[in-house]
CSV table of N, CA, C and O and ligand atoms in Angstrom, one decimal:
chain,number,residue,atom,x,y,z
A,1,MET,N,-118.8,-81.4,46.2
A,1,MET,CA,-119.2,-81.4,47.6
A,1,MET,C,-119.5,-82.8,48.1
A,1,MET,O,-120.0,-83.6,47.3
A,2,LYS,N,-119.0,-83.1,49.3
A,2,LYS,CA,-119.3,-84.5,49.8
A,2,LYS,C,-120.8,-84.8,49.8
A,2,LYS,O,-121.6,-83.9,50.1
A,3,ARG,N,-121.1,-86.0,49.5
A,3,ARG,CA,-122.5,-86.4,49.3
A,3,ARG,C,-123.2,-86.2,50.6
A,3,ARG,O,-124.4,-85.7,50.6
A,4,GLU,N,-122.6,-86.4,51.8
A,4,GLU,CA,-123.4,-86.3,53.1
A,4,GLU,C,-123.7,-84.8,53.4
A,4,GLU,O,-124.7,-84.5,53.9
A,5,LEU,N,-122.8,-83.9,53.0
A,5,LEU,CA,-123.0,-82.5,53.2
A,5,LEU,C,-124.1,-82.0,52.2
A,5,LEU,O,-125.0,-81.2,52.6
A,6,GLU,N,-124.1,-82.5,51.0
A,6,GLU,CA,-125.2,-82.1,50.1
A,6,GLU,C,-126.5,-82.6,50.5
A,6,GLU,O,-127.5,-81.9,50.5
A,7,GLU,N,-126.5,-83.9,51.0
A,7,GLU,CA,-127.8,-84.5,51.5
A,7,GLU,C,-128.3,-83.7,52.7
A,7,GLU,O,-129.5,-83.5,52.9
A,8,LEU,N,-127.4,-83.2,53.5
A,8,LEU,CA,-127.8,-82.4,54.7
A,8,LEU,C,-128.5,-81.1,54.2
A,8,LEU,O,-129.6,-80.7,54.8
A,9,LEU,N,-128.0,-80.4,53.2
A,9,LEU,CA,-128.6,-79.2,52.7
A,9,LEU,C,-129.9,-79.5,52.1
A,9,LEU,O,-130.9,-78.8,52.3
A,10,PHE,N,-130.0,-80.6,51.3
A,10,PHE,CA,-131.3,-81.0,50.7
A,10,PHE,C,-132.3,-81.3,51.8
A,10,PHE,O,-133.5,-80.9,51.6
A,11,SER,N,-131.9,-81.9,52.8
A,11,SER,CA,-132.9,-82.3,53.9
A,11,SER,C,-133.3,-81.1,54.7
A,11,SER,O,-134.4,-81.1,55.2
A,12,ARG,N,-132.4,-80.2,54.9
A,12,ARG,CA,-132.7,-79.0,55.8
A,12,ARG,C,-133.6,-78.0,55.0
A,12,ARG,O,-134.4,-77.3,55.6
A,13,TYR,N,-133.4,-77.9,53.7
A,13,TYR,CA,-134.0,-76.8,53.0
A,13,TYR,C,-134.7,-77.3,51.7
A,13,TYR,O,-134.4,-76.9,50.6
A,14,PRO,N,-135.6,-78.3,51.9
A,14,PRO,CA,-136.3,-78.9,50.7
A,14,PRO,C,-137.0,-77.9,49.8
A,14,PRO,O,-137.0,-78.0,48.6
A,15,LYS,N,-137.6,-76.9,50.5
A,15,LYS,CA,-138.4,-75.9,49.7
A,15,LYS,C,-137.6,-75.0,48.8
A,15,LYS,O,-137.9,-74.6,47.7
A,16,ILE,N,-136.4,-74.7,49.3
A,16,ILE,CA,-135.4,-73.9,48.5
A,16,ILE,C,-134.7,-74.7,47.4
A,16,ILE,O,-134.6,-74.3,46.3
A,17,LEU,N,-134.3,-75.9,47.8
A,17,LEU,CA,-133.3,-76.6,47.0
A,17,LEU,C,-133.9,-77.8,46.2
A,17,LEU,O,-133.1,-78.5,45.4
A,18,GLU,N,-135.2,-78.0,46.2
A,18,GLU,CA,-135.7,-79.2,45.5
A,18,GLU,C,-135.5,-79.1,44.0
A,18,GLU,O,-135.3,-80.2,43.4
A,19,GLY,N,-135.4,-77.9,43.5
A,19,GLY,CA,-135.1,-77.8,42.0
A,19,GLY,C,-133.7,-78.2,41.6
A,19,GLY,O,-133.3,-78.2,40.5
A,20,CYS,N,-132.8,-78.3,42.6
A,20,CYS,CA,-131.4,-78.6,42.4
A,20,CYS,C,-131.1,-80.1,42.6
A,20,CYS,O,-129.9,-80.5,42.4
A,21,GLN,N,-132.1,-80.9,43.1
A,21,GLN,CA,-131.8,-82.3,43.5
A,21,GLN,C,-131.2,-83.1,42.3
A,21,GLN,O,-130.3,-83.9,42.5
A,22,GLN,N,-131.8,-82.9,41.1
A,22,GLN,CA,-131.4,-83.7,39.9
A,22,GLN,C,-129.9,-83.5,39.6
A,22,GLN,O,-129.2,-84.4,39.5
A,23,GLU,N,-129.6,-82.2,39.5
A,23,GLU,CA,-128.2,-81.8,39.1
A,23,GLU,C,-127.2,-81.9,40.2
A,23,GLU,O,-126.0,-82.0,40.0
A,24,GLY,N,-127.7,-81.7,41.4
A,24,GLY,CA,-126.8,-81.6,42.6
A,24,GLY,C,-126.2,-80.2,42.7
A,24,GLY,O,-126.5,-79.3,41.9
A,25,LEU,N,-125.5,-80.0,43.8
A,25,LEU,CA,-124.9,-78.7,44.1
A,25,LEU,C,-123.4,-78.7,43.6
A,25,LEU,O,-122.6,-79.5,44.1
A,26,GLY,N,-123.1,-77.8,42.7
A,26,GLY,CA,-121.8,-77.8,42.1
A,26,GLY,C,-120.8,-76.9,42.8
A,26,GLY,O,-120.2,-76.0,42.3
A,27,ILE,N,-120.7,-77.1,44.1
A,27,ILE,CA,-119.8,-76.3,44.9
A,27,ILE,C,-118.9,-77.3,45.8
A,27,ILE,O,-119.3,-78.4,46.1
A,28,ALA,N,-117.8,-76.8,46.3
A,28,ALA,CA,-116.9,-77.6,47.1
A,28,ALA,C,-117.3,-77.4,48.6
A,28,ALA,O,-118.1,-76.5,49.0
A,29,ASP,N,-116.7,-78.2,49.5
A,29,ASP,CA,-117.1,-78.3,50.9
A,29,ASP,C,-116.9,-77.0,51.6
A,29,ASP,O,-117.6,-76.7,52.6
A,30,GLY,N,-115.9,-76.2,51.2
A,30,GLY,CA,-115.6,-75.0,52.0
A,30,GLY,C,-116.7,-74.0,52.0
A,30,GLY,O,-116.7,-73.1,52.8
A,31,TRP,N,-117.6,-74.1,51.1
A,31,TRP,CA,-118.7,-73.1,51.0
A,31,TRP,C,-120.0,-73.7,51.7
A,31,TRP,O,-121.0,-73.0,51.6
A,32,PHE,N,-119.9,-74.8,52.3
A,32,PHE,CA,-121.1,-75.4,53.0
A,32,PHE,C,-121.7,-74.5,54.0
A,32,PHE,O,-122.9,-74.2,53.9
A,33,THR,N,-120.9,-73.9,54.9
A,33,THR,CA,-121.5,-73.1,55.9
A,33,THR,C,-122.1,-71.8,55.4
A,33,THR,O,-123.2,-71.4,55.8
A,34,LEU,N,-121.5,-71.3,54.3
A,34,LEU,CA,-122.1,-70.1,53.7
A,34,LEU,C,-123.5,-70.4,53.1
A,34,LEU,O,-124.5,-69.7,53.3
A,35,VAL,N,-123.6,-71.5,52.3
A,35,VAL,CA,-124.8,-71.9,51.7
A,35,VAL,C,-125.9,-72.3,52.7
A,35,VAL,O,-127.1,-72.0,52.7
A,36,ASP,N,-125.4,-73.0,53.8
A,36,ASP,CA,-126.2,-73.4,54.9
A,36,ASP,C,-126.9,-72.2,55.6
A,36,ASP,O,-128.1,-72.2,55.8
A,37,THR,N,-126.0,-71.2,55.9
A,37,THR,CA,-126.5,-70.0,56.6
A,37,THR,C,-127.5,-69.2,55.7
A,37,THR,O,-128.5,-68.7,56.1
A,38,LEU,N,-127.1,-69.1,54.4
A,38,LEU,CA,-128.0,-68.4,53.5
A,38,LEU,C,-129.4,-69.0,53.4
A,38,LEU,O,-130.4,-68.3,53.6
A,39,CYS,N,-129.4,-70.3,53.2
A,39,CYS,CA,-130.7,-71.0,53.1
A,39,CYS,C,-131.5,-71.0,54.4
A,39,CYS,O,-132.7,-70.8,54.4
A,40,ARG,N,-130.8,-71.1,55.5
A,40,ARG,CA,-131.4,-71.1,56.8
A,40,ARG,C,-132.1,-69.7,57.0
A,40,ARG,O,-133.3,-69.7,57.4
A,41,ASP,N,-131.4,-68.7,56.7
A,41,ASP,CA,-132.0,-67.3,56.9
A,41,ASP,C,-133.1,-67.0,55.9
A,41,ASP,O,-134.1,-66.3,56.2
A,42,LEU,N,-132.9,-67.4,54.7
A,42,LEU,CA,-133.9,-67.2,53.6
A,42,LEU,C,-135.2,-67.9,54.1
A,42,LEU,O,-136.3,-67.4,54.0
A,43,GLN,N,-135.1,-69.2,54.5
A,43,GLN,CA,-136.3,-70.0,54.9
A,43,GLN,C,-136.9,-69.4,56.2
A,43,GLN,O,-138.1,-69.4,56.3
A,44,HIS,N,-136.1,-68.9,57.1
A,44,HIS,CA,-136.6,-68.3,58.3
A,44,HIS,C,-137.5,-67.1,58.0
A,44,HIS,O,-138.6,-67.0,58.6
A,45,LEU,N,-137.0,-66.3,57.1
A,45,LEU,CA,-137.9,-65.1,56.7
A,45,LEU,C,-139.2,-65.6,56.2
A,45,LEU,O,-140.3,-65.1,56.6
A,46,THR,N,-139.2,-66.5,55.2
A,46,THR,CA,-140.4,-67.0,54.6
A,46,THR,C,-141.3,-67.6,55.6
A,46,THR,O,-142.5,-67.4,55.6
A,47,ASP,N,-140.8,-68.5,56.5
A,47,ASP,CA,-141.6,-69.2,57.5
A,47,ASP,C,-142.2,-68.2,58.5
A,47,ASP,O,-143.2,-68.5,59.1
A,48,ASN,N,-141.7,-67.0,58.6
A,48,ASN,CA,-142.2,-66.0,59.5
A,48,ASN,C,-143.0,-64.9,58.8
A,48,ASN,O,-143.2,-63.8,59.3
A,49,GLY,N,-143.3,-65.2,57.5
A,49,GLY,CA,-144.2,-64.2,56.8
A,49,GLY,C,-143.5,-63.0,56.4
A,49,GLY,O,-144.1,-61.9,56.1
A,50,ARG,N,-142.2,-63.0,56.3
A,50,ARG,CA,-141.4,-61.8,56.0
A,50,ARG,C,-140.7,-61.9,54.7
A,50,ARG,O,-139.8,-61.1,54.4
A,51,GLY,N,-141.0,-62.9,53.9
A,51,GLY,CA,-140.3,-63.0,52.6
A,51,GLY,C,-141.0,-64.1,51.8
A,51,GLY,O,-141.7,-65.0,52.3
A,52,ALA,N,-140.9,-63.9,50.5
A,52,ALA,CA,-141.4,-64.9,49.5
A,52,ALA,C,-140.6,-66.2,49.6
A,52,ALA,O,-139.5,-66.2,50.1
A,53,GLN,N,-141.2,-67.3,49.1
A,53,GLN,CA,-140.4,-68.6,49.1
A,53,GLN,C,-139.4,-68.5,47.9
A,53,GLN,O,-139.8,-68.4,46.8
A,54,VAL,N,-138.1,-68.5,48.3
A,54,VAL,CA,-137.1,-68.6,47.3
A,54,VAL,C,-136.9,-70.0,46.8
A,54,VAL,O,-136.9,-71.0,47.6
A,55,LYS,N,-136.8,-70.2,45.5
A,55,LYS,CA,-136.6,-71.5,44.9
A,55,LYS,C,-135.4,-71.5,44.0
A,55,LYS,O,-135.4,-70.8,43.0
A,56,ALA,N,-134.4,-72.1,44.4
A,56,ALA,CA,-133.1,-72.2,43.6
A,56,ALA,C,-133.3,-73.2,42.5
A,56,ALA,O,-133.9,-74.2,42.7
A,57,TYR,N,-132.8,-72.9,41.4
A,57,TYR,CA,-132.8,-73.9,40.3
A,57,TYR,C,-131.4,-74.3,39.9
A,57,TYR,O,-131.2,-75.3,39.2
A,58,GLN,N,-130.3,-73.6,40.3
A,58,GLN,CA,-129.0,-74.0,40.1
A,58,GLN,C,-128.1,-73.3,41.1
A,58,GLN,O,-128.1,-72.1,41.3
A,59,VAL,N,-127.2,-74.2,41.8
A,59,VAL,CA,-126.2,-73.7,42.7
A,59,VAL,C,-124.9,-74.2,42.3
A,59,VAL,O,-124.7,-75.5,42.3
A,60,LYS,N,-123.9,-73.4,42.0
A,60,LYS,CA,-122.6,-73.9,41.5
A,60,LYS,C,-121.6,-72.8,41.6
A,60,LYS,O,-121.8,-71.7,41.9
A,61,ALA,N,-120.3,-73.3,41.5
A,61,ALA,CA,-119.2,-72.3,41.4
A,61,ALA,C,-118.9,-72.1,39.9
A,61,ALA,O,-118.8,-73.1,39.1
A,62,LYS,N,-118.8,-70.9,39.5
A,62,LYS,CA,-118.4,-70.6,38.1
A,62,LYS,C,-117.4,-69.4,38.2
A,62,LYS,O,-117.7,-68.4,38.8
A,63,PHE,N,-116.3,-69.6,37.5
A,63,PHE,CA,-115.2,-68.6,37.6
A,63,PHE,C,-114.9,-68.1,39.0
A,63,PHE,O,-114.8,-66.9,39.3
A,64,ALA,N,-114.8,-69.1,39.9
A,64,ALA,CA,-114.5,-68.9,41.3
A,64,ALA,C,-115.5,-68.0,42.0
A,64,ALA,O,-115.2,-67.4,43.0
A,65,GLN,N,-116.8,-68.0,41.5
A,65,GLN,CA,-117.8,-67.3,42.2
A,65,GLN,C,-119.0,-68.2,42.5
A,65,GLN,O,-119.3,-69.1,41.7
A,66,LEU,N,-119.6,-68.0,43.7
A,66,LEU,CA,-120.8,-68.7,44.0
A,66,LEU,C,-122.0,-68.2,43.2
A,66,LEU,O,-122.3,-67.0,43.2
A,67,ARG,N,-122.6,-69.1,42.4
A,67,ARG,CA,-123.7,-68.7,41.6
A,67,ARG,C,-124.9,-69.4,42.2
A,67,ARG,O,-125.0,-70.6,42.2
A,68,PHE,N,-125.8,-68.6,42.8
A,68,PHE,CA,-127.0,-69.1,43.4
A,68,PHE,C,-128.2,-68.6,42.6
A,68,PHE,O,-128.7,-67.6,42.9
A,69,TYR,N,-128.5,-69.4,41.6
A,69,TYR,CA,-129.6,-68.9,40.7
A,69,TYR,C,-130.9,-69.3,41.3
A,69,TYR,O,-131.2,-70.5,41.5
A,70,ALA,N,-131.8,-68.3,41.5
A,70,ALA,CA,-133.0,-68.6,42.2
A,70,ALA,C,-134.1,-67.6,41.8
A,70,ALA,O,-133.8,-66.5,41.3
A,71,GLY,N,-135.3,-68.1,41.9
A,71,GLY,CA,-136.5,-67.2,41.7
A,71,GLY,C,-137.3,-67.1,43.0
A,71,GLY,O,-137.1,-67.8,43.9
A,72,GLY,N,-138.2,-66.1,43.0
A,72,GLY,CA,-139.1,-66.0,44.1
A,72,GLY,C,-138.8,-65.0,45.2
A,72,GLY,O,-139.7,-64.7,46.0
A,73,GLY,N,-137.6,-64.6,45.3
A,73,GLY,CA,-137.2,-63.7,46.4
A,73,GLY,C,-137.5,-62.2,46.2
A,73,GLY,O,-137.6,-61.8,45.0
A,74,ASP,N,-137.7,-61.5,47.3
A,74,ASP,CA,-137.8,-60.0,47.1
A,74,ASP,C,-136.5,-59.4,47.1
A,74,ASP,O,-135.4,-60.1,47.1
A,75,SER,N,-136.4,-58.0,47.1
A,75,SER,CA,-135.1,-57.4,47.0
A,75,SER,C,-134.2,-57.6,48.2
A,75,SER,O,-133.0,-57.7,48.0
A,76,PHE,N,-134.8,-57.7,49.4
A,76,PHE,CA,-134.0,-58.0,50.6
A,76,PHE,C,-133.3,-59.4,50.4
A,76,PHE,O,-132.1,-59.6,50.7
A,77,GLN,N,-134.1,-60.4,50.0
A,77,GLN,CA,-133.6,-61.8,49.9
A,77,GLN,C,-132.6,-61.8,48.7
A,77,GLN,O,-131.6,-62.5,48.9
A,78,LYS,N,-132.8,-61.1,47.7
A,78,LYS,CA,-131.8,-61.0,46.6
A,78,LYS,C,-130.5,-60.4,47.1
A,78,LYS,O,-129.4,-60.8,46.7
A,79,GLY,N,-130.6,-59.4,48.0
A,79,GLY,CA,-129.4,-58.9,48.6
A,79,GLY,C,-128.7,-59.9,49.5
A,79,GLY,O,-127.5,-59.9,49.5
A,80,MET,N,-129.4,-60.7,50.2
A,80,MET,CA,-128.8,-61.8,51.0
A,80,MET,C,-128.0,-62.7,50.1
A,80,MET,O,-126.9,-63.1,50.4
A,81,ILE,N,-128.6,-63.1,49.0
A,81,ILE,CA,-127.9,-64.0,48.0
A,81,ILE,C,-126.7,-63.3,47.5
A,81,ILE,O,-125.6,-63.9,47.4
A,82,TYR,N,-126.8,-62.0,47.2
A,82,TYR,CA,-125.7,-61.3,46.6
A,82,TYR,C,-124.5,-61.2,47.7
A,82,TYR,O,-123.4,-61.5,47.3
A,83,MET,N,-124.9,-61.0,48.9
A,83,MET,CA,-123.9,-60.9,50.0
A,83,MET,C,-123.2,-62.2,50.2
A,83,MET,O,-121.9,-62.3,50.4
A,84,ALA,N,-123.9,-63.3,50.2
A,84,ALA,CA,-123.3,-64.6,50.3
A,84,ALA,C,-122.4,-64.9,49.2
A,84,ALA,O,-121.3,-65.5,49.4
A,85,SER,N,-122.7,-64.5,48.0
A,85,SER,CA,-121.8,-64.7,46.8
A,85,SER,C,-120.5,-63.9,47.0
A,85,SER,O,-119.4,-64.3,46.7
A,86,GLN,N,-120.7,-62.7,47.5
A,86,GLN,CA,-119.5,-61.8,47.8
A,86,GLN,C,-118.6,-62.5,48.8
A,86,GLN,O,-117.4,-62.5,48.7
A,87,LEU,N,-119.2,-63.0,49.9
A,87,LEU,CA,-118.4,-63.6,50.9
A,87,LEU,C,-117.7,-64.9,50.4
A,87,LEU,O,-116.5,-65.2,50.7
A,88,ALA,N,-118.4,-65.6,49.5
A,88,ALA,CA,-117.8,-66.8,48.9
A,88,ALA,C,-116.5,-66.5,48.2
A,88,ALA,O,-115.6,-67.3,48.1
A,89,SER,N,-116.5,-65.3,47.5
A,89,SER,CA,-115.4,-65.0,46.7
A,89,SER,C,-114.2,-64.6,47.5
A,89,SER,O,-113.1,-64.4,47.0
A,90,ARG,N,-114.3,-64.7,48.9
A,90,ARG,CA,-113.2,-64.5,49.8
A,90,ARG,C,-113.0,-65.7,50.7
A,90,ARG,O,-112.4,-65.5,51.8
A,91,THR,N,-113.7,-66.8,50.4
A,91,THR,CA,-113.7,-68.0,51.3
A,91,THR,C,-113.1,-69.2,50.6
A,91,THR,O,-113.6,-69.6,49.5
A,92,CYS,N,-112.1,-69.9,51.2
A,92,CYS,CA,-111.5,-71.0,50.6
A,92,CYS,C,-112.5,-72.1,50.3
A,92,CYS,O,-113.3,-72.5,51.1
A,93,GLU,N,-112.6,-72.6,49.0
A,93,GLU,CA,-113.5,-73.6,48.6
A,93,GLU,C,-113.3,-74.9,49.3
A,93,GLU,O,-114.2,-75.8,49.4
A,94,GLU,N,-112.1,-75.2,49.7
A,94,GLU,CA,-111.7,-76.4,50.3
A,94,GLU,C,-112.1,-76.5,51.8
A,94,GLU,O,-112.6,-77.5,52.3
A,95,CYS,N,-111.8,-75.4,52.6
A,95,CYS,CA,-111.9,-75.5,54.0
A,95,CYS,C,-112.7,-74.3,54.7
A,95,CYS,O,-113.0,-74.4,55.9
A,96,GLY,N,-113.1,-73.3,53.9
A,96,GLY,CA,-113.8,-72.2,54.5
A,96,GLY,C,-113.0,-71.1,55.2
A,96,GLY,O,-113.6,-70.2,55.7
A,97,ALA,N,-111.7,-71.2,55.2
A,97,ALA,CA,-110.9,-70.2,55.7
A,97,ALA,C,-110.8,-69.0,54.8
A,97,ALA,O,-111.2,-69.2,53.6
A,98,PRO,N,-110.4,-67.8,55.2
A,98,PRO,CA,-110.2,-66.7,54.3
A,98,PRO,C,-109.3,-67.1,53.1
A,98,PRO,O,-108.3,-67.8,53.3
A,99,GLY,N,-109.7,-66.8,51.9
A,99,GLY,CA,-109.0,-67.1,50.7
A,99,GLY,C,-109.0,-66.1,49.6
A,99,GLY,O,-109.7,-65.0,49.8
A,100,GLU,N,-108.3,-66.3,48.6
A,100,GLU,CA,-108.4,-65.4,47.4
A,100,GLU,C,-108.3,-66.1,46.1
A,100,GLU,O,-107.9,-67.3,46.1
A,101,PRO,N,-108.6,-65.5,45.0
A,101,PRO,CA,-108.6,-66.2,43.7
A,101,PRO,C,-107.2,-66.7,43.4
A,101,PRO,O,-106.2,-66.0,43.5
A,102,CYS,N,-107.2,-68.0,42.9
A,102,CYS,CA,-105.9,-68.6,42.5
A,102,CYS,C,-106.2,-69.3,41.2
A,102,CYS,O,-107.2,-70.0,41.1
A,103,GLU,N,-105.3,-69.2,40.2
A,103,GLU,CA,-105.5,-69.9,39.0
A,103,GLU,C,-104.7,-71.3,39.0
A,103,GLU,O,-103.6,-71.3,39.4
A,104,ARG,N,-105.4,-72.4,38.7
A,104,ARG,CA,-104.8,-73.7,38.7
A,104,ARG,C,-105.3,-74.4,37.4
A,104,ARG,O,-106.4,-74.6,37.2
A,105,ASP,N,-104.3,-74.8,36.6
A,105,ASP,CA,-104.6,-75.5,35.3
A,105,ASP,C,-105.7,-74.7,34.5
A,105,ASP,O,-106.7,-75.3,34.1
A,106,TYR,N,-105.5,-73.5,34.4
A,106,TYR,CA,-106.4,-72.6,33.6
A,106,TYR,C,-107.8,-72.5,34.1
A,106,TYR,O,-108.8,-72.1,33.4
A,107,ALA,N,-108.0,-72.8,35.4
A,107,ALA,CA,-109.3,-72.6,36.1
A,107,ALA,C,-109.1,-71.8,37.3
A,107,ALA,O,-108.0,-71.9,37.9
A,108,TRP,N,-110.0,-71.1,37.8
A,108,TRP,CA,-109.9,-70.2,39.0
A,108,TRP,C,-110.6,-70.8,40.1
A,108,TRP,O,-111.7,-71.4,40.0
A,109,PHE,N,-110.0,-70.7,41.3
A,109,PHE,CA,-110.6,-71.2,42.6
A,109,PHE,C,-110.3,-70.2,43.6
A,109,PHE,O,-109.4,-69.4,43.5
A,110,ILE,N,-111.1,-70.2,44.7
A,110,ILE,CA,-110.8,-69.4,45.9
A,110,ILE,C,-110.1,-70.3,46.9
A,110,ILE,O,-110.7,-71.3,47.3
A,111,LEU,N,-108.9,-70.0,47.2
A,111,LEU,CA,-108.1,-70.9,48.1
A,111,LEU,C,-107.4,-70.1,49.2
A,111,LEU,O,-106.9,-68.9,49.0
A,112,CYS,N,-107.3,-70.7,50.4
A,112,CYS,CA,-106.5,-70.1,51.4
A,112,CYS,C,-105.0,-70.4,51.1
A,112,CYS,O,-104.7,-71.2,50.2
A,113,PRO,N,-104.1,-69.8,51.9
A,113,PRO,CA,-102.7,-70.1,51.6
A,113,PRO,C,-102.3,-71.6,51.6
A,113,PRO,O,-101.5,-72.0,50.8
A,114,VAL,N,-102.9,-72.3,52.6
A,114,VAL,CA,-102.5,-73.7,52.7
A,114,VAL,C,-103.0,-74.5,51.5
A,114,VAL,O,-102.2,-75.3,50.9
A,115,HIS,N,-104.2,-74.3,51.1
A,115,HIS,CA,-104.7,-75.1,49.9
A,115,HIS,C,-104.2,-74.5,48.6
A,115,HIS,O,-104.1,-75.3,47.7
A,116,ALA,N,-103.8,-73.3,48.6
A,116,ALA,CA,-103.2,-72.8,47.4
A,116,ALA,C,-101.8,-73.5,47.2
A,116,ALA,O,-101.4,-73.9,46.1
A,117,GLN,N,-101.1,-73.7,48.3
A,117,GLN,CA,-99.9,-74.4,48.3
A,117,GLN,C,-100.0,-75.9,47.9
A,117,GLN,O,-99.3,-76.4,47.0
A,118,SER,N,-101.0,-76.6,48.5
A,118,SER,CA,-101.1,-78.0,48.3
A,118,SER,C,-101.6,-78.3,46.8
A,118,SER,O,-101.2,-79.3,46.2
A,119,ARG,N,-102.4,-77.3,46.3
A,119,ARG,CA,-102.8,-77.6,44.9
A,119,ARG,C,-101.7,-77.3,43.9
A,119,ARG,O,-101.7,-77.9,42.8
A,120,SER,N,-100.8,-76.4,44.3
A,120,SER,CA,-99.7,-76.1,43.3
A,120,SER,C,-98.7,-77.2,43.3
A,120,SER,O,-97.9,-77.3,42.3
A,121,SER,N,-98.6,-78.0,44.3
A,121,SER,CA,-97.5,-79.0,44.4
A,121,SER,C,-97.9,-80.3,43.7
A,121,SER,O,-97.2,-81.3,43.7
A,122,LYS,N,-99.2,-80.4,43.1
A,122,LYS,CA,-99.6,-81.6,42.4
A,122,LYS,C,-98.8,-81.8,41.1
A,122,LYS,O,-98.5,-80.9,40.5
B,1,ZN,ZN1,-108.3,-73.8,52.6
């Protein structure tokens, strides 16, 4: 992920993401809006007394899936994290357009048709 996008997430959601500062966020730019929306709504619930403080300790892509490892959430918040992960599995990691799993050099990515094409021509 671009440094400035990562910094934006860290500055917007310090309570959720402070445990990830050291390692950084291991995701590509196309998932920025998903993670931004997830963290925004998680923090909104907490700030309005309707949810526990979620604290992520690792956020990364693994086997073309968004892994948002966190503690502190209730079942509703865990459902939000689950849903964001499900949406990520259909969202291009490069640009955020609808995508699907693609294998490149023995690794899996979620890519839209445009980025699936550009990665295969390397
Ligand atoms: Zn794309």
